[in-house]
GROMACS .gro file of C-alpha atoms in nm:
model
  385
    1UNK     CA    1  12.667  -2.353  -0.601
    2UNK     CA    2  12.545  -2.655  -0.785
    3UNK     CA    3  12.140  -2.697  -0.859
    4UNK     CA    4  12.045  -3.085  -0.739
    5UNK     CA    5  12.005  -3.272  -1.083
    6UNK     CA    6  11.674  -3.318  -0.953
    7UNK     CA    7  11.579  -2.956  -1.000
    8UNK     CA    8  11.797  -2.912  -1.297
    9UNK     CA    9  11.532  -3.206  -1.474
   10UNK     CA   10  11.216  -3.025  -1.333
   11UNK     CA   11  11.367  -2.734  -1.489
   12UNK     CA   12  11.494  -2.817  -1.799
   13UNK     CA   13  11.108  -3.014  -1.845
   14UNK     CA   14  10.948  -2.677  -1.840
   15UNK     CA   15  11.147  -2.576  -2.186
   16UNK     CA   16  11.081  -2.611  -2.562
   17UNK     CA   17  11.232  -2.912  -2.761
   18UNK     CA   18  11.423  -2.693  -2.985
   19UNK     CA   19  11.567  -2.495  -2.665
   20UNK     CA   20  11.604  -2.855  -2.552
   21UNK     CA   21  11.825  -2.970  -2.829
   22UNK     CA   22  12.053  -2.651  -2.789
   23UNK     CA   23  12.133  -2.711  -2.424
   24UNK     CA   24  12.256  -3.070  -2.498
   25UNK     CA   25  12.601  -2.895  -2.562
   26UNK     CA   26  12.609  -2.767  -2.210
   27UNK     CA   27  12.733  -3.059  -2.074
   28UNK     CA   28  12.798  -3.444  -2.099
   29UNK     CA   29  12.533  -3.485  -1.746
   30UNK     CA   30  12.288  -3.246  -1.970
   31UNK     CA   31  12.325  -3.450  -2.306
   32UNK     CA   32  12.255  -3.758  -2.105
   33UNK     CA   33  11.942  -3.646  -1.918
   34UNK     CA   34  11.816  -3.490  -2.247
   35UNK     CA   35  11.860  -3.789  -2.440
   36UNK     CA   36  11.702  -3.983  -2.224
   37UNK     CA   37  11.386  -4.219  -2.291
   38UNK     CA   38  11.245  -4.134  -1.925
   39UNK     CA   39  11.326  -3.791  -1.986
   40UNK     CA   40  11.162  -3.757  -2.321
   41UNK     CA   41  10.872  -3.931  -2.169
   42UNK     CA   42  10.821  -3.678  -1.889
   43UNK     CA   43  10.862  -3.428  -2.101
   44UNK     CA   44  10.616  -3.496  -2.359
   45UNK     CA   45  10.372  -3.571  -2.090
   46UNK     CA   46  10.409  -3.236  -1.948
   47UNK     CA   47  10.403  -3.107  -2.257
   48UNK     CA   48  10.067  -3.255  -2.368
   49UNK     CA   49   9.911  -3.164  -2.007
   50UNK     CA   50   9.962  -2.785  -2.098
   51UNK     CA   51   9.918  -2.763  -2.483
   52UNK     CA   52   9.788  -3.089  -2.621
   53UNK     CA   53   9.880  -2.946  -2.989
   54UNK     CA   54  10.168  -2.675  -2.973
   55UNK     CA   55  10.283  -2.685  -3.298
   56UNK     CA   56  10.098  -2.685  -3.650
   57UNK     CA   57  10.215  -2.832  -3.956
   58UNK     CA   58  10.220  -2.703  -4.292
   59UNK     CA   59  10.178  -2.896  -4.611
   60UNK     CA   60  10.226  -2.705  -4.987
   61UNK     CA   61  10.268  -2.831  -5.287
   62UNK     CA   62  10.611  -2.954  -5.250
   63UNK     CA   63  10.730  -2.848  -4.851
   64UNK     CA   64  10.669  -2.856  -4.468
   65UNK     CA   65  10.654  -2.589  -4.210
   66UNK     CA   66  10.680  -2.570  -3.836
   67UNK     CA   67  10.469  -2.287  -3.663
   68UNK     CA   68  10.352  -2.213  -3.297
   69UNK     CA   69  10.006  -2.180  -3.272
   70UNK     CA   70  10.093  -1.923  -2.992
   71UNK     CA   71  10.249  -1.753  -3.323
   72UNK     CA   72   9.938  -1.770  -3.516
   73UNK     CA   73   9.759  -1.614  -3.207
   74UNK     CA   74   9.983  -1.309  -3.272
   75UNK     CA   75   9.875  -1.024  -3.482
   76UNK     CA   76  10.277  -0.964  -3.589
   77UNK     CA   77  10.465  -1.204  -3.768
   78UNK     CA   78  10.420  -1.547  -3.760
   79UNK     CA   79  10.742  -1.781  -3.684
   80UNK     CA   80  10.738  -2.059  -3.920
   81UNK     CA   81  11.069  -2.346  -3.982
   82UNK     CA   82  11.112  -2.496  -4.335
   83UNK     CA   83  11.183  -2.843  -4.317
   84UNK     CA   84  11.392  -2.908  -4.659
   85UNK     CA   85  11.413  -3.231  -4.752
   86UNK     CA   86  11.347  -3.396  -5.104
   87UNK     CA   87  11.234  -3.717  -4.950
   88UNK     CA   88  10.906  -3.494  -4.788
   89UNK     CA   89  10.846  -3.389  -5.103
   90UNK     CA   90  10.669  -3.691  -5.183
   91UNK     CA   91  10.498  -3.712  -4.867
   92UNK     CA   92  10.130  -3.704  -4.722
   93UNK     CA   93  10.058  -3.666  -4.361
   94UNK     CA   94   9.820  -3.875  -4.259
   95UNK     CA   95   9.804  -3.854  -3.905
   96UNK     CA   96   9.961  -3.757  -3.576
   97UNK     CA   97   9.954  -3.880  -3.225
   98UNK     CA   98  10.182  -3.839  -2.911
   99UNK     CA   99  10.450  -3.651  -3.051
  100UNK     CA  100  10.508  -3.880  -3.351
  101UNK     CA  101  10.420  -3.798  -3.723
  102UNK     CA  102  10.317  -4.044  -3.970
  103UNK     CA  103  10.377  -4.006  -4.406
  104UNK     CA  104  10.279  -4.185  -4.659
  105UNK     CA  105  10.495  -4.216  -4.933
  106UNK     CA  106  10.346  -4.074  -5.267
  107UNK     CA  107  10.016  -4.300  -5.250
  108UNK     CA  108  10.238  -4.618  -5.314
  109UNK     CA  109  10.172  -4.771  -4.949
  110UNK     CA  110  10.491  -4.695  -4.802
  111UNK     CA  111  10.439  -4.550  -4.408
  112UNK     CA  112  10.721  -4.358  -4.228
  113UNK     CA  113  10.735  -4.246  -3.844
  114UNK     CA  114  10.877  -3.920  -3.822
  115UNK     CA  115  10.919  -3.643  -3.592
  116UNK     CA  116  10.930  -3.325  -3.706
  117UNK     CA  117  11.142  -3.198  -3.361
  118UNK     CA  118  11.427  -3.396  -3.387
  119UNK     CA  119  11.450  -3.491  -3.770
  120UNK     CA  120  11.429  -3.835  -3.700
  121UNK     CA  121  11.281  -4.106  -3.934
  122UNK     CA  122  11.173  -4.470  -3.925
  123UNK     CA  123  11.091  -4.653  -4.213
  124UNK     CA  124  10.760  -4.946  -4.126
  125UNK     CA  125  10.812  -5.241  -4.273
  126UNK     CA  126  10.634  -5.372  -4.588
  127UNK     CA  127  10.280  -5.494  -4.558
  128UNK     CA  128  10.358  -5.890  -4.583
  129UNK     CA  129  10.262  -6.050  -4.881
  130UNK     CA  130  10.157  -6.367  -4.782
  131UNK     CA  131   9.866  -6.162  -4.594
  132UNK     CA  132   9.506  -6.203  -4.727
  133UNK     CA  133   9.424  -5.876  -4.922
  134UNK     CA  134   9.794  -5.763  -4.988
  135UNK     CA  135   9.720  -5.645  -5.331
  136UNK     CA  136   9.368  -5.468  -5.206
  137UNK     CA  137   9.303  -5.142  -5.424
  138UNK     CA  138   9.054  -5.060  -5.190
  139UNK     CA  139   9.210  -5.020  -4.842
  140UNK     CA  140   9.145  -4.769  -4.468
  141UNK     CA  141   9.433  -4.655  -4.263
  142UNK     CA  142   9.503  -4.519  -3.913
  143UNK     CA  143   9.801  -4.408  -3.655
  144UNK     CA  144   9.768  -4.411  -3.315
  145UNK     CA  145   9.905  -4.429  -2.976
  146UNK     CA  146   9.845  -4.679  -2.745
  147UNK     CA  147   9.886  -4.560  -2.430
  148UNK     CA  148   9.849  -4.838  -2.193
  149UNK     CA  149  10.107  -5.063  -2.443
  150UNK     CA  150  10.340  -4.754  -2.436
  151UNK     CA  151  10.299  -4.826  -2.784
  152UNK     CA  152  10.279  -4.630  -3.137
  153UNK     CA  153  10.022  -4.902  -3.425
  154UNK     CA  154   9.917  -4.835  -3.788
  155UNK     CA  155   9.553  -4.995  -3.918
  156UNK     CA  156   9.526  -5.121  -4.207
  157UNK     CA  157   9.111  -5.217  -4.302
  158UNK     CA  158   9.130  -5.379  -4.651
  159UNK     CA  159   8.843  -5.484  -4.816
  160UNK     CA  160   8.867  -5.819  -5.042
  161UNK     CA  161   8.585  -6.054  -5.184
  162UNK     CA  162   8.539  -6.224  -4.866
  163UNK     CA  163   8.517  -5.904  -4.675
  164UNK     CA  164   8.721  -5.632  -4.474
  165UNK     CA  165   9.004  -5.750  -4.316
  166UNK     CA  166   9.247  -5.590  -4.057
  167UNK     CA  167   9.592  -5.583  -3.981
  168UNK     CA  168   9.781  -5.359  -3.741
  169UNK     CA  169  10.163  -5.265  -3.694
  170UNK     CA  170  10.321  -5.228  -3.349
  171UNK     CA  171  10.622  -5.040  -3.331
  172UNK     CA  172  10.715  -5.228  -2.996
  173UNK     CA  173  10.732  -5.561  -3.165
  174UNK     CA  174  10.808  -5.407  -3.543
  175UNK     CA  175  10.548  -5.662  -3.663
  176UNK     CA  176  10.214  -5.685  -3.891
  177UNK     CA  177   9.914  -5.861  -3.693
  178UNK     CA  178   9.623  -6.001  -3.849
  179UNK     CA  179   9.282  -5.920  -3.610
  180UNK     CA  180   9.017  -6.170  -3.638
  181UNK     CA  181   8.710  -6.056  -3.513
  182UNK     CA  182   8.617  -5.777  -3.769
  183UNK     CA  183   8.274  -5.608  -3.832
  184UNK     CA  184   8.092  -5.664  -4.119
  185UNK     CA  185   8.102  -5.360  -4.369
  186UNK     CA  186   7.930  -5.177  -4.652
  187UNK     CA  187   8.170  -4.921  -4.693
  188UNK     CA  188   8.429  -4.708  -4.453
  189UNK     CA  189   8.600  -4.368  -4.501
  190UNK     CA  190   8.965  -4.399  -4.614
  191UNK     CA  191   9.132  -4.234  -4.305
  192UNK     CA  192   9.097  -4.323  -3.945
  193UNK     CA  193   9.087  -3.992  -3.677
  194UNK     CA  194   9.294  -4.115  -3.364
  195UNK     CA  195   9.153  -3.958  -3.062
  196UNK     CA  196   9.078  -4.087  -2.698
  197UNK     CA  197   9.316  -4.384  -2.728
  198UNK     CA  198   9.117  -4.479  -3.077
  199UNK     CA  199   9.084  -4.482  -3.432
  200UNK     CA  200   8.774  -4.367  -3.560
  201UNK     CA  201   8.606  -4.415  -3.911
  202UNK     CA  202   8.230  -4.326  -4.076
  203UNK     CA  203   8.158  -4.665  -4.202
  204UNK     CA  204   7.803  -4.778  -4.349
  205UNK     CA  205   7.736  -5.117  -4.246
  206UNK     CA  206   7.377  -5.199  -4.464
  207UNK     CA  207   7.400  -5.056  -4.825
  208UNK     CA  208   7.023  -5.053  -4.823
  209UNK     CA  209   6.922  -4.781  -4.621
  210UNK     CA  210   7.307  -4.650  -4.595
  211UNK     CA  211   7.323  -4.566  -4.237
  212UNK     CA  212   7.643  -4.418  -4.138
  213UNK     CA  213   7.779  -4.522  -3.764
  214UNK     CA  214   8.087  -4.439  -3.656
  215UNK     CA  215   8.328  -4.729  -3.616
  216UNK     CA  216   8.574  -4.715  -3.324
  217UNK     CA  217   8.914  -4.959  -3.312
  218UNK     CA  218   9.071  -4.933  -2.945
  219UNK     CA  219   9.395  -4.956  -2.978
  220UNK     CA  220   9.485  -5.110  -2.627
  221UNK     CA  221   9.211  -5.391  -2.649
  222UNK     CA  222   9.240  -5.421  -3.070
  223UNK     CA  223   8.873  -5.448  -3.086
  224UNK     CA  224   8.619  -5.294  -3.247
  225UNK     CA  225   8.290  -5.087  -3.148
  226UNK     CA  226   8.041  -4.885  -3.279
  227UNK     CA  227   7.903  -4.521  -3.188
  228UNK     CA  228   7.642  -4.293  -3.309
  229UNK     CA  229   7.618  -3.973  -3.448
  230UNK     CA  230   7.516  -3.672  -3.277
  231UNK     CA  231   7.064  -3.712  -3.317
  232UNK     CA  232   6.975  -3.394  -3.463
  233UNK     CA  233   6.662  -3.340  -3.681
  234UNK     CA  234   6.736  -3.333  -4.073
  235UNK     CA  235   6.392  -3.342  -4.195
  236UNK     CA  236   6.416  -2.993  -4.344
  237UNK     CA  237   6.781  -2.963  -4.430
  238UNK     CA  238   6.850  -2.942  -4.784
  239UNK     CA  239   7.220  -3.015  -4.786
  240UNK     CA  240   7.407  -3.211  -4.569
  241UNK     CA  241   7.722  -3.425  -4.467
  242UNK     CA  242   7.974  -3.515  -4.172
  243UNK     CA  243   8.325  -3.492  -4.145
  244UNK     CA  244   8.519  -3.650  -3.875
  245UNK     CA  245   8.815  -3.467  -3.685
  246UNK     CA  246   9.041  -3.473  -3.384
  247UNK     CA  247   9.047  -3.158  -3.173
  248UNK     CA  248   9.264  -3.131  -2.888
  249UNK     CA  249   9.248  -3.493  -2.846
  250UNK     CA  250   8.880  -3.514  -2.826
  251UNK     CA  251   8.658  -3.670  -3.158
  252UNK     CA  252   8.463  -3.370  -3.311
  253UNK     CA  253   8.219  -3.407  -3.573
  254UNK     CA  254   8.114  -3.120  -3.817
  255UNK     CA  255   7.735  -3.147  -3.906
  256UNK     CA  256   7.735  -2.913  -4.291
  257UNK     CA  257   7.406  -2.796  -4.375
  258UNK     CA  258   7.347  -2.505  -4.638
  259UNK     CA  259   7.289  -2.271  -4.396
  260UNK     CA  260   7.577  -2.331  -4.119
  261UNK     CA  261   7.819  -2.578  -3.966
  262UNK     CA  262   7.727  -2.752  -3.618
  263UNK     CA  263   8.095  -2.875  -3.417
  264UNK     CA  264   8.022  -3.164  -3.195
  265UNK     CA  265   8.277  -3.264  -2.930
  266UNK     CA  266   8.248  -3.621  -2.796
  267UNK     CA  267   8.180  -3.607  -2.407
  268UNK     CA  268   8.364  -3.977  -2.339
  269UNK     CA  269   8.295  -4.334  -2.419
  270UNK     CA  270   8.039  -4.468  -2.226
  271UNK     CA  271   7.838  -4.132  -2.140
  272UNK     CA  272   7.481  -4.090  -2.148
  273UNK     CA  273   7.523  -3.801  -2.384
  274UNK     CA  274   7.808  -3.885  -2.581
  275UNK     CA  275   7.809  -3.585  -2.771
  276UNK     CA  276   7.736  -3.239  -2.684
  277UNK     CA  277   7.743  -2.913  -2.957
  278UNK     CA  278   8.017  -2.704  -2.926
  279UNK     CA  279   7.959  -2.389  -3.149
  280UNK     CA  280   7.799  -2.313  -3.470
  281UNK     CA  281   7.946  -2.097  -3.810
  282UNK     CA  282   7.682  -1.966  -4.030
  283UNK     CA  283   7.792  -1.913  -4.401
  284UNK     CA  284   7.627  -1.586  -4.414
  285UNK     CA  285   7.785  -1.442  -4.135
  286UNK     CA  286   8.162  -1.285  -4.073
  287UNK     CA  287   8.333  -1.586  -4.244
  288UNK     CA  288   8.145  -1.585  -4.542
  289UNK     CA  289   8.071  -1.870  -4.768
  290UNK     CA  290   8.287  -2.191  -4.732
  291UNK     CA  291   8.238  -2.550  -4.785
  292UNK     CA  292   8.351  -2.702  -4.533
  293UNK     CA  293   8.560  -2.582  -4.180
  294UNK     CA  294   8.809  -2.756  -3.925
  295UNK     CA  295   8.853  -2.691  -3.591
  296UNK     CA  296   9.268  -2.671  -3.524
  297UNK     CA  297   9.248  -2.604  -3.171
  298UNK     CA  298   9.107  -2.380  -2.933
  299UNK     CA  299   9.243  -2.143  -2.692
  300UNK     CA  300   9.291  -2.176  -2.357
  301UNK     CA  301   8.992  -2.015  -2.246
  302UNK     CA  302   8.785  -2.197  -2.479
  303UNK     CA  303   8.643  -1.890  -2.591
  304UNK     CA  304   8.815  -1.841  -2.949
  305UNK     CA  305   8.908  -2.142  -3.185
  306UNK     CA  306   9.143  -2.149  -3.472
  307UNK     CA  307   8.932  -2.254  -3.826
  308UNK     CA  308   9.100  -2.454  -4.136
  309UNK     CA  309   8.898  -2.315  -4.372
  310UNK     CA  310   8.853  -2.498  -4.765
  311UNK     CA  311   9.193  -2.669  -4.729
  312UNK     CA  312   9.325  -2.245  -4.807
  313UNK     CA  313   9.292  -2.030  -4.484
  314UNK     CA  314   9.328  -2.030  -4.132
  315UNK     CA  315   9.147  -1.785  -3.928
  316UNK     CA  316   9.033  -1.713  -3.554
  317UNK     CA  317   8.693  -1.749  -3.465
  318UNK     CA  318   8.539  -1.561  -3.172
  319UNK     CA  319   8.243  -1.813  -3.059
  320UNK     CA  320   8.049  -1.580  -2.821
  321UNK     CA  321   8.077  -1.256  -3.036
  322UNK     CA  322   8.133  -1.442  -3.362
  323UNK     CA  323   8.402  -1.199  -3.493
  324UNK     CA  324   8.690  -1.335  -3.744
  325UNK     CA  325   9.054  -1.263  -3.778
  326UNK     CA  326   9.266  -1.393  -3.992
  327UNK     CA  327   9.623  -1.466  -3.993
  328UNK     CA  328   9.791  -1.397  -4.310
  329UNK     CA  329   9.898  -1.757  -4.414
  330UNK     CA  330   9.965  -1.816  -4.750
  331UNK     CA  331   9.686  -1.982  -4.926
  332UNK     CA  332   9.625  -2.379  -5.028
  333UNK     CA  333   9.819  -2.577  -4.805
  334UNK     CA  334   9.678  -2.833  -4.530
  335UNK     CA  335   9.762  -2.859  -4.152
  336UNK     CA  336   9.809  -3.145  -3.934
  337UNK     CA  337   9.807  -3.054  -3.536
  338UNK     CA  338  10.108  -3.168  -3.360
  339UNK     CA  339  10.278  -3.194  -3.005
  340UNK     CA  340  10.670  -3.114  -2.968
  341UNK     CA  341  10.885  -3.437  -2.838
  342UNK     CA  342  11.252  -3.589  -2.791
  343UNK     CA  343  11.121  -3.887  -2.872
  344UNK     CA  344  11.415  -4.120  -3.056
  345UNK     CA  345  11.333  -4.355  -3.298
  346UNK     CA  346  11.549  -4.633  -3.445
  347UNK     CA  347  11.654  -4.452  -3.776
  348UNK     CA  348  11.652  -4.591  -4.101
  349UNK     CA  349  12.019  -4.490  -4.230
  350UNK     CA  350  11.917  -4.606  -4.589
  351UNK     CA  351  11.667  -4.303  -4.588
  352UNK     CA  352  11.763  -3.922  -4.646
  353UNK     CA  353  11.683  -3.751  -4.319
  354UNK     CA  354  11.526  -3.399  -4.318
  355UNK     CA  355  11.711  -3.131  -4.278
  356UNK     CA  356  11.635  -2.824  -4.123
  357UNK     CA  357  11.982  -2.571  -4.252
  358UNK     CA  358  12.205  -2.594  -4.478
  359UNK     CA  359  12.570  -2.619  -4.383
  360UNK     CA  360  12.638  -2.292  -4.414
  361UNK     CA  361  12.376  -2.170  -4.223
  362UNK     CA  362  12.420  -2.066  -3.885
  363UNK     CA  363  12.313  -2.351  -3.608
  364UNK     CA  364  12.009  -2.248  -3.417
  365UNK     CA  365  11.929  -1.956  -3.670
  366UNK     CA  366  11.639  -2.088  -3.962
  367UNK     CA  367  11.614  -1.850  -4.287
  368UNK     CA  368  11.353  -1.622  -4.339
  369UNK     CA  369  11.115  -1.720  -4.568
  370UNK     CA  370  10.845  -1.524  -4.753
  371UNK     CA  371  10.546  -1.573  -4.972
  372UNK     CA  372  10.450  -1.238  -5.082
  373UNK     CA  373  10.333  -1.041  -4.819
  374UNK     CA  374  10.393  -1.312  -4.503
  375UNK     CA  375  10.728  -1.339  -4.374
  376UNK     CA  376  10.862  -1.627  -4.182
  377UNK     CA  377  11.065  -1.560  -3.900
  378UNK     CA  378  11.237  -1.660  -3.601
  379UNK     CA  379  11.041  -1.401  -3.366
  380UNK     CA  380  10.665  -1.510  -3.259
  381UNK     CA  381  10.523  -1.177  -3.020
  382UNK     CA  382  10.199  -1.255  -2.931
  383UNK     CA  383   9.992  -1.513  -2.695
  384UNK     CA  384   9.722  -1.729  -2.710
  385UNK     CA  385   9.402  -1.564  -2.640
   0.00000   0.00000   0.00000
């Protein structure tokens, strides 16, 4: 007895990508359906409906890893992929969105999509010279997903003697746009946090009293706006400084002061409270000093969250009972949340791809790995608390 192919899809959408990409050789009918853009589609979108960030990804000095944050939930040992390739060598994340990756190339301007599931790369074009500002030293980027568009766009803010100027790529049309109506600018931070459909900078607009706003680019509209910071009295803080992230989709804001670390989540655009506090981490308390923190993701209760701590350390933090566990990952590296997808891009066939065996490795079977006393494997035990 034969399963509809309607069921068979339903089915095969409740599975991981890399179980995904195995049961391509079941059949020619499975390849197809697999392959598919409308199948990739519904897939990430369930996906991102159950686990908006899956997956986390690993940066050292010179490689990538894949992990489950399921895995990292575990108290055994955490399941981890190597992606070897000499091209990522030279890379720097610098943001995520919709189950696409984007790298910068060694500091030298050059952008590549990327996903991490199915090894596939696409190179963006060149900036165009003949833009204003093409030389700028002094220049802001973002990646995003434009949802409405169906569309994946890299910002580029540069700042020249006449002013900031901005130019966005769209994957759809493989193009560089110039956007005219642009806010005028002190200063902005160098990386844009994508988050709610938008790109989001701190940005001082008056270098005489330096007050920071946050400046928000929607990506569907390409237009900018401006929110505040969460209103909290500093009058007796001694130190102090934000950081802007992107936490399970949502903007979150960390509010440092010497004594503890405030999370904000952002409520939604338009809100009459736009932000309301999430949790708090002294530095005298189970964690112990750090400089600064960031929120990975939380779990599905809500109830614990998973820390970057100093750019070294991940641990879990227990809001209510504020009680820390850590995981045993190897020390300075950075992580970059990430959703799973089949997504296929148009690959660049000049560029090396990345690899995730070598030939003589088994397919389906990734090495086990170990730095000191962690071991990465291909078992995760363990579930998200």
């Amino acid at each position: 007895m034969e399963l509809p192919c309607d069921m068979i899809e339903e089915i095969l959408c409740c599975s991981r990508v890399k179980d995904l990409l195995r049961y391509r050789c079941v059949s020619r009918e499975w390849c197809s359906v697999i392959d598919s853009t409308a199948f990739a589609k519904k897939h990430l979108k369930k996906t991102m409906e159950c686990n908006a960030d899956g997956v986390v990804i690993f940066q050292g000095e010179e490689n990538f890893y894949l992990a489950d944050l399921e895995c990292l939930a575990g108290k055994d040992d955490v399941a981890a992929i190597k992606l070897n390739d000499p091209l990522m060598a030279d890379a720097f994340i610098f943001g995520a969105a919709n189950g696409l990756v984007c790298l910068e190339m060694d500091e030298m301007n050059e952008f590549l999509f990327f996903n991490p599931s199915t090894r596939q790369v696409r190179k963006i074009p060149t900036f165009p010279a003949e833009f204003p500002c093409f030389n700028s030293m002094d220049s802001s980027w973002g990646f995003g997903y434009d949802h409405v568009n169906d569309d994946f766009k890299v910002v580029k803010i540069g700042q020249c003697l006449v002013g900031h100027m901005v130019f966005v790529y769209s994957m759809k049309t493989n193009s560089w746009t110039q956007i005219k109506d642009v806010p005028i600018l002190f200063s902005i931070d160098a990386w844009g946090v994508f988050a709610s459909g938008a790109l989001h900078w701190e940005a001082i607009k008056d270098a005489v009293n330096s007050t920071s706003i946050i400046l928000m680019f929607d990506l569907e509209t390409e237009q900018f706006r401006e929110a505040p910071f969460p209103s909290v009295d500093r009058t007796s803080v001694k130190y102090y400084s934000q950081r802007l992230f992107s936490v399970g989709g949502s903007l979150c804001i960390l509010d440092n002061c010497l004594s503890h670390t405030d999370v904000y989540l952002m409520n939604s655009y338009g809100a009459e409270n736009f932000w309301h506090k999430s949790f708090s981490v002294e530095r005298s308390g189970t964690l112990g000093y750090f400089r600064y923190l960031r929120p990975i993701a939380f779990s599905k209760s809500g109830s614990v969250v998973i820390l970057e701590v100093d750019d070294e350390k991940l641990v879990w933090y227990d809001i209510e009972n504020k009680v820390v566990r850590k995981n045993g990952i190897p020390n300075m590296f950075l992580t970059q949340p990430y959703t799973e997808s089949l997504l296929q891009l148009n690959e660049d066939k000049h560029i090396q791809k990345p690899r995730l065996a070598s030939k003589r490795e088994e397919p389906g079977k990734e090495k086990v790995i170990s730095f000191g006393s962690w071991s990465l494997t291909t078992g995760c035990q363990g579930q998200v608390i």
